[in-house]
Amino acid sequence: MPALPSWLTEPLWDQFAALLPQRPVYAPTHPLGCHRTRISDRIIFDKLLQLLRFGCSYEALADTTCSATTIRNRRDEWIRLGVFARLRHIALEAYDRIVGLVLDQVAIDGSITKAPGGGEAAGRSPVDRGKQGLKRSGMTDGYGIPLGRVLAGANCHDSPLLAPTLDLLDGLGPLPDDITVNLDAGYDSGRTRITLDERGLRGRIAHRGEKAPVQATGRWHVERTHAWQNAFHRLARCYERRIDVINAFFDLTDAVITVRSLVRRAWTTHRWDDRPTRRP
């Protein structure tokens, strides 16, 4: 069963493959040059998409094409090369060039998910009876395109994560002169306002004790993006212990979300050879 439709998988793989270095089929150091051939990168890429989407274990994905150890080793190799982060950055640049990021409206919010295996970014969850949990402080543009995230333990409050999350704006290139940051009532404090003022940002913060639907401001975009990310079960229930692996899976997820939104929004305004026959 494919993890993603072909109209989404193929452009992701084409760009991903362009970022990979050339590798010989046989290791040149082998004395006879006739040992087992290197497993295709495309096979490993599809396995990682299945792992990300379905949340199963590496051993459950292992078959005659590759082993669980091969998947892990190739994953770590790609992390060292920075391929996942570059793929997310390229997808974001393509979206900004074709559709345009809405950077004058930014939304930030935290989301807690389960982390049964613990690890470097896990902590006692206040909403899950003290079990191990992972918090991400995510930032999106005004439409909900993910711009980055900061990982922390589930016992970390949203407010201290605001400053490092806002620092991610520096890597997005030229920014509008007037940026509004939409925040929920968890950020309603003097410290938050000082953090925004130091960066020349305007804050739209929900007030504590006052009922306000999430649709009343731009906060609902980041809530929707959290739901999109949690649809990838490897993130909703994270068994990874290393923070670089978790960030790699988030980078891959953000690239999928960005390319999917790009195809959907460009379907009515652009034409290309492998364009889906109907709006996805």
GROMACS .gro file of C-alpha atoms in nm:
model
  280
    1MET     CA    1   0.000   0.000   0.000
    2PRO     CA    2   0.158   0.334  -0.101
    3ALA     CA    3   0.213   0.581   0.180
    4LEU     CA    4   0.138   0.881  -0.045
    5PRO     CA    5  -0.021   0.926  -0.389
    6SER     CA    6   0.212   0.918  -0.688
    7TRP     CA    7   0.147   1.284  -0.782
    8LEU     CA    8   0.306   1.373  -0.446
    9THR     CA    9   0.571   1.104  -0.413
   10GLU     CA   10   0.730   1.153  -0.756
   11PRO     CA   11   0.817   1.526  -0.728
   12LEU     CA   12   0.946   1.466  -0.374
   13TRP     CA   13   1.170   1.184  -0.491
   14ASP     CA   14   1.296   1.374  -0.796
   15GLN     CA   15   1.417   1.659  -0.576
   16PHE     CA   16   1.543   1.426  -0.304
   17ALA     CA   17   1.744   1.221  -0.553
   18ALA     CA   18   1.903   1.539  -0.692
   19LEU     CA   19   2.042   1.613  -0.344
   20LEU     CA   20   2.204   1.272  -0.298
   21PRO     CA   21   2.573   1.224  -0.386
   22GLN     CA   22   2.674   0.971  -0.649
   23ARG     CA   23   2.748   0.629  -0.506
   24PRO     CA   24   2.907   0.332  -0.691
   25VAL     CA   25   2.701   0.017  -0.722
   26TYR     CA   26   2.993  -0.183  -0.582
   27ALA     CA   27   3.234  -0.059  -0.317
   28PRO     CA   28   3.567   0.024  -0.489
   29THR     CA   29   3.760  -0.103  -0.185
   30HIS     CA   30   3.631  -0.458  -0.224
   31PRO     CA   31   3.917  -0.683  -0.348
   32LEU     CA   32   3.700  -0.876  -0.595
   33GLY     CA   33   3.440  -0.610  -0.673
   34CYS     CA   34   3.162  -0.866  -0.677
   35HIS     CA   35   2.993  -0.844  -0.339
   36ARG     CA   36   2.627  -0.750  -0.293
   37THR     CA   37   2.513  -0.439  -0.474
   38ARG     CA   38   2.412  -0.128  -0.285
   39ILE     CA   39   2.040  -0.110  -0.203
   40SER     CA   40   1.864   0.148  -0.421
   41ASP     CA   41   1.807   0.485  -0.257
   42ARG     CA   42   1.454   0.488  -0.396
   43ILE     CA   43   1.367   0.174  -0.198
   44ILE     CA   44   1.492   0.332   0.126
   45PHE     CA   45   1.309   0.657   0.051
   46ASP     CA   46   0.980   0.473   0.003
   47LYS     CA   47   1.040   0.278   0.325
   48LEU     CA   48   1.096   0.601   0.518
   49LEU     CA   49   0.772   0.746   0.380
   50GLN     CA   50   0.587   0.433   0.491
   51LEU     CA   51   0.754   0.451   0.831
   52LEU     CA   52   0.658   0.816   0.866
   53ARG     CA   53   0.300   0.777   0.747
   54PHE     CA   54   0.200   0.452   0.917
   55GLY     CA   55   0.415   0.473   1.232
   56CYS     CA   56   0.524   0.109   1.220
   57SER     CA   57   0.862  -0.020   1.333
   58TYR     CA   58   1.172  -0.060   1.118
   59GLU     CA   59   1.152  -0.438   1.160
   60ALA     CA   60   0.793  -0.441   1.032
   61LEU     CA   61   0.908  -0.271   0.709
   62ALA     CA   62   1.206  -0.498   0.655
   63ASP     CA   63   1.162  -0.747   0.368
   64THR     CA   64   1.363  -0.907   0.091
   65THR     CA   65   1.448  -0.568  -0.060
   66CYS     CA   66   1.625  -0.427   0.249
   67SER     CA   67   1.673  -0.487   0.620
   68ALA     CA   68   1.585  -0.268   0.916
   69THR     CA   69   1.956  -0.201   0.973
   70THR     CA   70   1.994  -0.076   0.615
   71ILE     CA   71   1.702   0.164   0.661
   72ARG     CA   72   1.855   0.305   0.980
   73ASN     CA   73   2.204   0.332   0.834
   74ARG     CA   74   2.087   0.508   0.519
   75ARG     CA   75   1.867   0.738   0.727
   76ASP     CA   76   2.165   0.837   0.943
   77GLU     CA   77   2.380   0.889   0.632
   78TRP     CA   78   2.124   1.127   0.485
   79ILE     CA   79   2.093   1.312   0.816
   80ARG     CA   80   2.471   1.368   0.825
   81LEU     CA   81   2.451   1.506   0.470
   82GLY     CA   82   2.166   1.740   0.570
   83VAL     CA   83   1.943   1.612   0.289
   84PHE     CA   84   1.616   1.627   0.484
   85ALA     CA   85   1.669   1.988   0.593
   86ARG     CA   86   1.766   2.091   0.239
   87LEU     CA   87   1.459   1.920   0.094
   88ARG     CA   88   1.232   2.115   0.331
   89HIS     CA   89   1.410   2.440   0.246
   90ILE     CA   90   1.381   2.381  -0.130
   91ALA     CA   91   1.010   2.295  -0.100
   92LEU     CA   92   0.955   2.614   0.099
   93GLU     CA   93   1.140   2.825  -0.159
   94ALA     CA   94   0.938   2.669  -0.442
   95TYR     CA   95   0.612   2.743  -0.264
   96ASP     CA   96   0.719   3.101  -0.196
   97ARG     CA   97   0.820   3.152  -0.560
   98ILE     CA   98   0.504   3.003  -0.715
   99VAL     CA   99   0.229   3.079  -0.461
  100GLY     CA  100   0.388   3.310  -0.205
  101LEU     CA  101   0.430   3.276   0.170
  102VAL     CA  102   0.203   3.493   0.386
  103LEU     CA  103   0.475   3.619   0.620
  104ASP     CA  104   0.296   3.929   0.745
  105GLN     CA  105   0.077   3.692   0.949
  106VAL     CA  106   0.263   3.429   1.153
  107ALA     CA  107   0.111   3.182   1.399
  108ILE     CA  108   0.297   2.997   1.677
  109ASP     CA  109   0.166   2.731   1.913
  110GLY     CA  110   0.282   2.424   2.099
  111SER     CA  111   0.162   2.068   2.057
  112ILE     CA  112   0.223   1.771   2.287
  113THR     CA  113   0.251   1.417   2.152
  114LYS     CA  114   0.345   1.083   2.304
  115ALA     CA  115   0.706   0.968   2.330
  116PRO     CA  116   0.688   0.620   2.486
  117GLY     CA  117   1.056   0.553   2.431
  118GLY     CA  118   1.178   0.869   2.603
  119GLY     CA  119   1.488   1.020   2.450
  120GLU     CA  120   1.672   1.348   2.422
  121ALA     CA  121   1.362   1.564   2.368
  122ALA     CA  122   1.117   1.385   2.598
  123GLY     CA  123   0.975   1.490   2.935
  124ARG     CA  124   0.695   1.416   3.176
  125SER     CA  125   0.367   1.503   3.005
  126PRO     CA  126   0.124   1.713   3.213
  127VAL     CA  127  -0.169   1.589   3.001
  128ASP     CA  128  -0.085   1.217   3.000
  129ARG     CA  129  -0.043   1.123   3.369
  130GLY     CA  130   0.326   1.202   3.373
  131LYS     CA  131   0.419   0.965   3.090
  132GLN     CA  132   0.697   1.057   2.851
  133GLY     CA  133   0.591   1.315   2.594
  134LEU     CA  134   0.734   1.544   2.328
  135LYS     CA  135   0.646   1.909   2.273
  136ARG     CA  136   0.701   2.099   1.952
  137SER     CA  137   0.670   2.475   1.925
  138GLY     CA  138   0.561   2.512   1.564
  139MET     CA  139   0.548   2.823   1.347
  140THR     CA  140   0.344   2.866   1.028
  141ASP     CA  141   0.271   3.143   0.783
  142GLY     CA  142  -0.073   3.296   0.740
  143TYR     CA  143  -0.196   2.999   0.536
  144GLY     CA  144  -0.053   2.724   0.755
  145ILE     CA  145   0.267   2.634   0.571
  146PRO     CA  146   0.515   2.508   0.834
  147LEU     CA  147   0.815   2.736   0.875
  148GLY     CA  148   0.999   2.535   1.140
  149ARG     CA  149   0.975   2.403   1.492
  150VAL     CA  150   1.160   2.383   1.824
  151LEU     CA  151   1.154   2.053   2.013
  152ALA     CA  152   1.143   2.020   2.390
  153GLY     CA  153   1.009   1.796   2.663
  154ALA     CA  154   0.635   1.787   2.721
  155ASN     CA  155   0.682   1.949   3.063
  156CYS     CA  156   0.820   2.268   2.905
  157HIS     CA  157   0.580   2.564   2.890
  158ASP     CA  158   0.505   2.729   2.557
  159SER     CA  159   0.625   3.075   2.663
  160PRO     CA  160   1.002   2.999   2.700
  161LEU     CA  161   0.998   2.837   2.356
  162LEU     CA  162   0.868   3.153   2.187
  163ALA     CA  163   1.207   3.325   2.148
  164PRO     CA  164   1.391   3.032   1.983
  165THR     CA  165   1.089   2.973   1.761
  166LEU     CA  166   1.088   3.335   1.645
  167ASP     CA  167   1.461   3.307   1.572
  168LEU     CA  168   1.368   3.070   1.288
  169LEU     CA  169   1.239   3.373   1.095
  170ASP     CA  170   1.598   3.479   1.032
  171GLY     CA  171   1.649   3.193   0.788
  172LEU     CA  172   1.354   3.288   0.565
  173GLY     CA  173   1.520   3.568   0.374
  174PRO     CA  174   1.361   3.913   0.329
  175LEU     CA  175   1.068   3.965   0.566
  176PRO     CA  176   0.781   4.217   0.558
  177ASP     CA  177   0.824   4.534   0.761
  178ASP     CA  178   0.511   4.466   0.965
  179ILE     CA  179   0.467   4.112   1.099
  180THR     CA  180   0.182   4.007   1.327
  181VAL     CA  181   0.238   3.703   1.548
  182ASN     CA  182  -0.084   3.522   1.645
  183LEU     CA  183  -0.066   3.352   1.985
  184ASP     CA  184  -0.308   3.181   2.223
  185ALA     CA  185  -0.371   3.265   2.588
  186GLY     CA  186  -0.075   3.057   2.703
  187TYR     CA  187   0.151   3.339   2.584
  188ASP     CA  188  -0.045   3.616   2.760
  189SER     CA  189   0.237   3.760   2.971
  190GLY     CA  190   0.467   4.057   2.993
  191ARG     CA  191   0.765   3.840   2.900
  192THR     CA  192   0.601   3.751   2.570
  193ARG     CA  193   0.534   4.116   2.486
  194ILE     CA  194   0.895   4.208   2.567
  195THR     CA  195   1.018   3.928   2.339
  196LEU     CA  196   0.801   4.056   2.054
  197ASP     CA  197   0.899   4.419   2.108
  198GLU     CA  198   1.271   4.333   2.102
  199ARG     CA  199   1.224   4.186   1.755
  200GLY     CA  200   0.998   4.464   1.626
  201LEU     CA  201   0.701   4.230   1.594
  202ARG     CA  202   0.334   4.294   1.663
  203GLY     CA  203   0.151   4.044   1.881
  204ARG     CA  204  -0.213   3.938   1.861
  205ILE     CA  205  -0.251   3.745   2.185
  206ALA     CA  206  -0.567   3.588   2.325
  207HIS     CA  207  -0.644   3.702   2.680
  208ARG     CA  208  -0.671   3.462   2.966
  209GLY     CA  209  -1.017   3.406   3.103
  210GLU     CA  210  -1.194   3.532   2.792
  211LYS     CA  211  -1.370   3.289   2.559
  212ALA     CA  212  -1.260   3.331   2.199
  213PRO     CA  213  -1.302   3.077   1.919
  214VAL     CA  214  -0.976   2.973   1.761
  215GLN     CA  215  -1.113   3.097   1.427
  216ALA     CA  216  -1.139   3.451   1.567
  217THR     CA  217  -0.771   3.514   1.485
  218GLY     CA  218  -0.501   3.363   1.269
  219ARG     CA  219  -0.418   3.100   1.530
  220TRP     CA  220  -0.629   2.834   1.364
  221HIS     CA  221  -0.375   2.798   1.083
  222VAL     CA  222  -0.109   2.657   1.314
  223GLU     CA  223  -0.370   2.435   1.483
  224ARG     CA  224  -0.458   2.289   1.143
  225THR     CA  225  -0.091   2.235   1.062
  226HIS     CA  226  -0.044   2.046   1.389
  227ALA     CA  227  -0.330   1.821   1.280
  228TRP     CA  228  -0.164   1.770   0.940
  229GLN     CA  229   0.161   1.672   1.111
  230ASN     CA  230  -0.010   1.439   1.357
  231ALA     CA  231  -0.162   1.251   1.062
  232PHE     CA  232   0.190   1.111   1.018
  233HIS     CA  233   0.182   0.853   1.294
  234ARG     CA  234   0.557   0.841   1.344
  235LEU     CA  235   0.529   1.194   1.486
  236ALA     CA  236   0.203   1.149   1.677
  237ARG     CA  237   0.359   0.861   1.871
  238CYS     CA  238   0.733   0.911   1.852
  239TYR     CA  239   0.960   0.619   1.941
  240GLU     CA  240   1.276   0.789   1.817
  241ARG     CA  241   1.519   0.883   2.093
  242ARG     CA  242   1.765   1.104   1.905
  243ILE     CA  243   1.664   1.464   1.843
  244ASP     CA  244   1.837   1.478   1.504
  245VAL     CA  245   1.627   1.183   1.382
  246ILE     CA  246   1.307   1.347   1.508
  247ASN     CA  247   1.396   1.672   1.332
  248ALA     CA  248   1.471   1.478   1.012
  249PHE     CA  249   1.125   1.319   1.018
  250PHE     CA  250   0.969   1.660   1.084
  251ASP     CA  251   1.164   1.808   0.792
  252LEU     CA  252   1.036   1.532   0.565
  253THR     CA  253   0.681   1.583   0.691
  254ASP     CA  254   0.699   1.959   0.638
  255ALA     CA  255   0.827   1.902   0.285
  256VAL     CA  256   0.533   1.672   0.213
  257ILE     CA  257   0.283   1.924   0.354
  258THR     CA  258   0.441   2.212   0.159
  259VAL     CA  259   0.453   2.028  -0.174
  260ARG     CA  260   0.099   1.900  -0.126
  261SER     CA  261  -0.028   2.253  -0.061
  262LEU     CA  262   0.174   2.380  -0.358
  263VAL     CA  263   0.021   2.126  -0.598
  264ARG     CA  264  -0.331   2.187  -0.469
  265ARG     CA  265  -0.309   2.565  -0.494
  266ALA     CA  266  -0.120   2.573  -0.824
  267TRP     CA  267  -0.357   2.324  -0.991
  268THR     CA  268  -0.600   2.600  -1.089
  269THR     CA  269  -0.336   2.850  -1.204
  270HIS     CA  270  -0.056   2.646  -1.362
  271ARG     CA  271  -0.015   2.366  -1.614
  272TRP     CA  272   0.261   2.102  -1.622
  273ASP     CA  273   0.311   1.767  -1.791
  274ASP     CA  274   0.232   1.539  -1.496
  275ARG     CA  275  -0.037   1.760  -1.348
  276PRO     CA  276  -0.312   1.552  -1.178
  277THR     CA  277  -0.625   1.516  -1.389
  278ARG     CA  278  -0.835   1.657  -1.110
  279ARG     CA  279  -0.765   1.885  -0.818
  280PRO     CA  280  -0.611   1.675  -0.539
   0.00000   0.00000   0.00000
